[in-house]
């Protein structure tokens, strides 16, 4: 039986150790990324590794302070912290400094502060507070609306700062909501939307419509194997398409084939939906509805892609999907990043021996592309170890969250895990060409005070909550 | 325990899925795929070509003919260029602002990151000034190249020149890269592979901005440039200069050969040009100027002017007649002078003549009768013609001499087929093709081939392929040039013909061509020219016994062989064998030097 009152005995030292390991390895790689024969002292604060040492020292202080603060502080002050950071988030729009086209930084002398980094833990706290409140029911429309408001208010302002990467992080909360009882259908549709988004840009529309129709027909067949019903559905679609095709021909209009097929599938879906609705065949109306929605969604993706995204964002997505290849333009970062990682081989080129790293071929190498240094100088061995450590940390956090007695701690713990997971996935995915280049840091690894402190805060609040798990009844 | 606790496994699953996906991709990227290593190497390695100095060229007596001078190319790396003082820059380099802008635009089009040549061949003097100021211009650097420099204005056609490689050259030989130099003609072309040496490479490390970061592996992988091999030419510079001097204000050619070796002593095509004109930045401008010159200085007459040899060809027919027993030493034919038929005689002499008289007097009817007898000895004229043709060809006439001259012409030696085509099979005979008897008609011979023919007579029946290169440093010259080529005619027949050739010089041309103390043998010729005065030709060798030099001189619009070609040949021979011109022949030298045959209003 652990001692209830001894804070230090109840701290999960495994997590703390993982934290130290990642921060230390991160610093080693930052040193390598900016290494230069002329500045060899590791305490040289004109260099990034020197500064990062200061940030690390400060982060440890922050961690210690967090551990010393009573857990109730976070519960009681969650709304105030959230409100204060939201204020900063709005303020930065007016007095912030433009860096790389995003206005998300306060510049205080040579020191920068990014409120959107800290907004993450504040949002997690408020979400935990709200969802752990008495009588909370997740599928209550009012609850859903409140959750949406909590999550999307910061997202809105971060989008306004033109910092798409940081804004997308908040979508990872969907996993927390899922754990807390949100219907799996939401996850399913989330995944469907993501896949459709990619396909809409990648596959010719005609092919996409036919594939969607084929999948829907398969679904119709599976949910009801009676041949007569299936034939009716098939007939509805085929006749719709054929009729529109003939109409186009007879009226001497010259609509493209893809448009006719799309209209036919839409028409067919509407017919199937109406008929099955009237006959109370719930499965059929659902499938028809999903098909209808999917097609409308792909249409809107095309429209949004062409009309809402800026050209550099379009270029990056096109590059990622392999629609356009421009290794010296939009694809330059990723191409050089892949070269750096790929050239590391099994065991790497050796510490401080990476040529890609040393000669600045990868932009943003100490921040967003720090994983390249690991890949180049430590090889597959290094990348596996780093990924392994992250997996260990993430699994550990879930495991810790599940052992909490209070739902507040559990929800907060899950939030920490999924936020770290999102950063981990997008950042590493980006360096190996799996994700578009949206600049978000690798937790504990990337250079930068704001991000290190925000992740430290995020993690240590949970360590503190976990340490006092026995206090809760 | 809440009811959704089991959902943690879905979350675990999502984490595990992403991690597994990353590991698979990283495994492929880092372990299975090796191309990224190559890309990384390409990123940081910059190979800097080290250009070797081209081999030097000497004359046969060790006098330096061609050497190298250093010039500098200015290179630009557009990405590194920062704002600079363009006026100062243009003044330093003596270029216009428009040229500079056009150059920078071109460089940018090529690459922002890689250096490209902005200005070629800056002289060392200009470079010295530029170098002090270069620190003011970011993104510019220089590289040194070697250019040809000539110690003499002589022998331009033999030496040839060096130019920038063409697209075809690069396609043919991957050694060449755009901007490299290559021998375009003469020795420079034929011996390109020996002269050029081997380019070296220096491996440097560069960063993303293409800034130098030191040498790769401390220079272990560097390959030093190997300088080109030096070449000793067979030319005799002193004699070459003398021959070129004699040819001032004249068009024509001289080729002189050392009969015992086939080494070319003199190789003149007049008018010539200063080879220094075709070097460096002025090359393009000078080249078009030379090309437009109506006197065609770029035209290599020694190799490419082909014309019927005229009377100078008569010894060949006499030799063949003797060899196939169509005539013998004592055979005589009557000459009726201008009344002779079918070929009249243009020379004034006695009758009847034997073969020695005929060579001496250049008697047309004798050679016509000889030719008729040769063809008549066989069943058909065609068969006789083919025998005749085979003998002529053995002198190297109508043949590529496979010498080391670039761009040599084969010349024309008619074939049976050709005549069949013109006259029909069986419808032609000696009479039809009678012009061949006196070296006219369908024959086309180059001065080099004629000089070689002179060497054959001097050697009494053999020759070595004429060549222009004597030695190559650490290398050997082609075995072709050491192989004796026999003409299937007995030596005694040569002795017979040589008597006639000697008498021609010692008796008939005593006044202007005979050299004191040296017995030169020669045969004059006159080449009919429909466009103006006839051309003057002379083939000769000396001394009669143990000949040291065989040569052929050809003077355009020189009217008769004896008027210009023969005296000029005698002067060249005298100069070569005695190193000076004897006092009593100075007037001939002066007359030859003063003659201007370029003037269309000259006295004919």
Coordinates of N, CA and C in Angstrom, one line a residue, chain B residues 95-211:
Chain B
X95 N 33.8 45.3 -70.2 CA 32.5 44.8 -70.9 C 31.5 45.8 -70.7
X96 N 30.4 45.7 -71.5 CA 29.3 46.7 -71.4 C 28.3 46.2 -70.4
X97 N 27.5 47.1 -69.9 CA 26.5 46.7 -68.9 C 25.5 45.7 -69.5
X98 N 25.2 45.9 -70.7 CA 24.2 45.0 -71.4 C 24.8 43.6 -71.4
X99 N 26.1 43.5 -71.8 CA 26.7 42.1 -71.8 C 26.6 41.5 -70.4
X100 N 26.9 42.3 -69.4 CA 26.9 41.8 -68.0 C 25.5 41.3 -67.7
X101 N 24.5 42.1 -68.0 CA 23.2 41.7 -67.7 C 22.7 40.4 -68.4
X102 N 23.1 40.4 -69.7 CA 22.8 39.2 -70.5 C 23.5 38.0 -69.9
X103 N 24.7 38.2 -69.5 CA 25.5 37.0 -69.0 C 24.9 36.5 -67.7
X104 N 24.5 37.4 -66.8 CA 23.9 37.0 -65.5 C 22.6 36.3 -65.8
X105 N 21.8 36.8 -66.7 CA 20.6 36.2 -67.0 C 20.8 34.7 -67.5
X106 N 21.8 34.6 -68.3 CA 22.1 33.2 -68.9 C 22.5 32.3 -67.7
X107 N 23.3 32.8 -66.8 CA 23.8 32.0 -65.7 C 22.7 31.6 -64.8
X108 N 21.7 32.5 -64.6 CA 20.6 32.2 -63.8 C 19.7 31.1 -64.4
X109 N 19.6 31.2 -65.7 CA 18.8 30.2 -66.4 C 19.5 28.8 -66.3
X110 N 20.8 28.8 -66.2 CA 21.5 27.5 -66.1 C 21.3 27.0 -64.7
X111 N 21.6 27.8 -63.7 CA 21.4 27.3 -62.3 C 21.7 28.5 -61.3
X112 N 20.9 28.5 -60.3 CA 21.1 29.5 -59.3 C 22.3 29.1 -58.3
X113 N 22.4 27.8 -58.2 CA 23.3 27.3 -57.2 C 24.7 26.9 -57.7
X114 N 24.7 26.5 -59.0 CA 26.0 26.0 -59.6 C 26.7 27.2 -60.3
X115 N 28.0 27.2 -60.2 CA 28.7 28.3 -60.9 C 28.7 28.0 -62.4
X116 N 28.6 29.1 -63.1 CA 28.8 29.0 -64.6 C 29.7 30.1 -65.1
X117 N 30.3 29.9 -66.2 CA 31.3 30.9 -66.7 C 30.6 32.1 -67.2
X118 N 31.0 33.3 -66.7 CA 30.4 34.5 -67.1 C 31.3 35.2 -68.2
X119 N 32.5 35.2 -67.9 CA 33.5 35.8 -68.9 C 34.6 34.9 -69.1
X120 N 34.9 34.6 -70.3 CA 36.0 33.7 -70.6 C 37.3 34.4 -70.9
X121 N 38.4 33.7 -70.5 CA 39.7 34.0 -71.0 C 40.1 35.5 -70.8
X122 N 40.2 35.8 -69.5 CA 40.6 37.1 -69.1 C 42.2 37.0 -69.1
X123 N 42.8 38.0 -69.7 CA 44.3 38.0 -69.7 C 44.9 38.1 -68.4
X124 N 46.1 37.6 -68.2 CA 46.7 37.7 -66.9 C 46.9 39.1 -66.4
X125 N 47.1 40.1 -67.3 CA 47.3 41.5 -66.9 C 46.0 42.0 -66.3
X126 N 44.9 41.7 -67.0 CA 43.6 42.2 -66.5 C 43.2 41.5 -65.2
X127 N 43.5 40.2 -65.2 CA 43.2 39.4 -64.0 C 43.9 39.9 -62.8
X128 N 45.2 40.4 -62.9 CA 45.9 40.9 -61.8 C 45.2 42.0 -61.2
X129 N 44.6 42.9 -62.0 CA 43.9 44.1 -61.5 C 42.5 43.6 -60.8
X130 N 41.9 42.7 -61.5 CA 40.6 42.2 -61.1 C 40.7 41.5 -59.7
X131 N 41.8 40.7 -59.6 CA 41.9 39.9 -58.4 C 41.9 40.7 -57.1
X132 N 42.5 41.9 -57.2 CA 42.6 42.8 -56.0 C 41.2 43.3 -55.6
X133 N 40.3 43.4 -56.6 CA 39.0 44.0 -56.4 C 37.9 42.9 -56.2
X134 N 38.3 41.7 -56.4 CA 37.2 40.7 -56.5 C 36.5 40.5 -55.2
X135 N 37.1 40.8 -54.0 CA 36.5 40.7 -52.7 C 35.2 41.5 -52.6
X136 N 35.1 42.5 -53.5 CA 34.0 43.4 -53.4 C 32.7 42.8 -54.1
X137 N 33.0 41.7 -54.8 CA 31.9 41.1 -55.6 C 31.6 39.7 -55.1
X138 N 30.5 39.6 -54.3 CA 30.1 38.3 -53.8 C 29.6 37.4 -54.9
X139 N 29.9 36.1 -54.9 CA 29.3 35.2 -55.9 C 30.1 35.1 -57.1
X140 N 31.3 35.8 -57.2 CA 32.1 35.6 -58.4 C 33.4 34.9 -58.0
X141 N 33.9 34.1 -58.8 CA 35.2 33.5 -58.5 C 35.9 33.2 -59.9
X142 N 37.2 32.9 -59.8 CA 37.9 32.7 -61.1 C 38.4 31.3 -61.2
X143 N 38.7 30.8 -62.4 CA 39.4 29.5 -62.5 C 40.4 29.7 -63.7
X144 N 41.5 29.1 -63.5 CA 42.5 29.3 -64.6 C 42.4 28.2 -65.7
X145 N 42.6 28.7 -66.9 CA 42.6 27.8 -68.0 C 43.8 28.1 -68.8
X146 N 44.2 27.1 -69.7 CA 45.4 27.4 -70.5 C 44.9 27.6 -71.9
X147 N 45.6 28.6 -72.6 CA 45.3 28.9 -74.0 C 46.6 28.7 -74.7
X148 N 46.4 28.5 -76.0 CA 47.6 28.3 -76.9 C 48.3 29.6 -77.2
X149 N 49.6 29.5 -77.2 CA 50.4 30.7 -77.6 C 51.4 30.2 -78.6
X150 N 51.8 31.0 -79.6 CA 52.6 30.6 -80.7 C 53.9 31.4 -80.7
X151 N 55.0 30.7 -80.9 CA 56.3 31.4 -80.9 C 56.6 32.0 -82.3
X152 N 55.8 31.5 -83.3 CA 56.0 31.9 -84.6 C 54.7 32.1 -85.3
X153 N 54.7 32.8 -86.4 CA 53.4 32.9 -87.2 C 53.4 31.8 -88.2
X154 N 54.4 31.0 -88.3 CA 54.5 30.1 -89.4 C 53.7 28.8 -89.1
X155 N 53.5 28.0 -90.2 CA 53.0 26.7 -90.1 C 51.6 26.6 -89.5
X156 N 50.8 27.6 -89.7 CA 49.4 27.6 -89.1 C 48.6 26.4 -89.6
X157 N 48.7 26.1 -90.9 CA 47.9 25.0 -91.4 C 48.4 23.6 -90.8
X158 N 49.7 23.5 -90.6 CA 50.1 22.2 -90.1 C 49.8 22.0 -88.6
X159 N 50.0 23.1 -87.9 CA 49.7 23.1 -86.4 C 48.3 23.0 -86.1
X160 N 47.5 23.7 -86.9 CA 46.0 23.7 -86.6 C 45.7 24.6 -85.4
X161 N 44.5 24.5 -85.0 CA 44.1 25.4 -83.8 C 43.2 24.6 -82.9
X162 N 43.0 25.3 -81.8 CA 42.1 24.7 -80.7 C 40.9 25.5 -80.6
X163 N 39.8 24.9 -80.4 CA 38.5 25.6 -80.2 C 37.7 24.9 -79.2
X164 N 36.5 25.5 -78.9 CA 35.6 25.0 -77.9 C 34.9 23.7 -78.5
X165 N 34.6 22.7 -77.7 CA 34.0 21.5 -78.2 C 32.6 21.8 -78.7
X166 N 32.2 21.0 -79.7 CA 30.8 21.1 -80.2 C 30.0 20.1 -79.5
X167 N 28.7 20.2 -79.7 CA 27.7 19.2 -79.2 C 28.1 17.8 -79.7
X168 N 28.5 17.8 -81.0 CA 28.8 16.5 -81.6 C 30.0 15.8 -80.9
X169 N 31.0 16.7 -80.5 CA 32.2 16.2 -79.8 C 31.8 15.6 -78.5
X170 N 30.9 16.3 -77.8 CA 30.5 15.8 -76.5 C 29.8 14.5 -76.6
X171 N 29.0 14.4 -77.6 CA 28.2 13.2 -77.8 C 29.1 12.0 -78.1
X172 N 30.1 12.3 -78.9 CA 31.1 11.2 -79.4 C 32.0 10.8 -78.2
X173 N 32.4 11.7 -77.4 CA 33.4 11.3 -76.4 C 33.0 12.0 -75.1
X174 N 32.7 11.1 -74.1 CA 32.1 11.7 -72.8 C 33.2 12.4 -72.0
X175 N 34.4 12.3 -72.5 CA 35.5 13.1 -71.8 C 35.2 14.6 -71.8
X176 N 34.6 15.0 -72.9 CA 34.4 16.4 -73.0 C 33.1 16.9 -72.3
X177 N 33.2 18.1 -71.8 CA 32.1 18.8 -71.2 C 32.0 20.1 -71.8
X178 N 30.8 20.7 -71.9 CA 30.6 22.0 -72.5 C 31.6 23.0 -72.0
X179 N 32.2 23.7 -72.9 CA 33.2 24.7 -72.5 C 34.7 24.2 -72.6
X180 N 34.8 22.9 -72.8 CA 36.2 22.4 -72.9 C 36.8 22.8 -74.3
X181 N 38.1 22.6 -74.3 CA 38.7 22.9 -75.6 C 39.1 21.6 -76.3
X182 N 39.2 21.7 -77.6 CA 39.6 20.5 -78.4 C 40.3 21.0 -79.7
X183 N 41.2 20.2 -80.1 CA 41.9 20.5 -81.4 C 41.0 20.4 -82.5
X184 N 40.9 21.5 -83.3 CA 39.9 21.5 -84.4 C 40.6 21.1 -85.8
X185 N 41.9 21.4 -85.9 CA 42.5 21.1 -87.2 C 44.0 20.8 -86.9
X186 N 44.7 20.3 -88.0 CA 46.1 20.1 -87.9 C 46.5 19.1 -86.8
X187 N 47.8 19.3 -86.4 CA 48.3 18.5 -85.3 C 47.4 18.5 -84.1
X188 N 46.9 19.7 -83.8 CA 46.0 19.8 -82.6 C 44.9 18.8 -82.7
X189 N 44.4 18.6 -83.9 CA 43.2 17.7 -84.0 C 43.7 16.2 -84.0
X190 N 44.7 15.9 -84.9 CA 45.1 14.5 -85.0 C 45.7 14.0 -83.7
X191 N 46.4 14.8 -83.0 CA 47.0 14.3 -81.8 C 46.3 14.8 -80.5
X192 N 45.0 15.1 -80.7 CA 44.2 15.6 -79.6 C 44.4 14.8 -78.3
X193 N 44.2 13.5 -78.4 CA 44.2 12.6 -77.2 C 45.6 12.7 -76.5
X194 N 46.7 12.8 -77.3 CA 48.0 12.9 -76.6 C 48.2 14.3 -76.0
X195 N 47.8 15.3 -76.8 CA 48.1 16.7 -76.4 C 47.2 17.1 -75.2
X196 N 46.0 16.7 -75.1 CA 45.0 17.2 -74.2 C 45.4 16.9 -72.7
X197 N 46.1 15.7 -72.5 CA 46.3 15.3 -71.2 C 45.0 14.7 -70.6
X198 N 45.0 14.6 -69.3 CA 43.8 14.1 -68.6 C 43.3 15.1 -67.6
X199 N 42.1 15.4 -67.6 CA 41.5 16.3 -66.6 C 41.5 15.7 -65.2
X200 N 41.8 16.4 -64.2 CA 41.8 15.9 -62.9 C 40.5 16.4 -62.2
X201 N 40.3 16.0 -61.0 CA 39.2 16.4 -60.2 C 39.5 16.6 -58.8
X202 N 39.0 17.7 -58.2 CA 39.2 18.0 -56.8 C 37.9 17.9 -56.2
X203 N 37.8 17.1 -55.1 CA 36.5 16.9 -54.4 C 36.4 17.9 -53.3
X204 N 35.4 18.7 -53.3 CA 35.2 19.6 -52.2 C 33.9 19.4 -51.5
X205 N 33.8 19.8 -50.3 CA 32.5 19.7 -49.6 C 31.9 21.1 -49.7
X206 N 30.6 21.1 -49.9 CA 29.9 22.4 -49.9 C 28.7 22.3 -49.1
X207 N 28.2 23.5 -48.6 CA 27.0 23.5 -47.9 C 25.8 23.8 -48.8
X208 N 24.6 24.0 -48.2 CA 23.4 24.2 -49.0 C 23.5 25.4 -49.9
X209 N 24.3 26.4 -49.5 CA 24.5 27.6 -50.3 C 25.7 27.5 -51.3
X210 N 26.2 26.2 -51.4 CA 27.3 26.0 -52.3 C 28.5 26.7 -51.9
X211 N 28.6 26.9 -50.6 CA 29.8 27.6 -50.1 C 30.8 26.5 -49.7

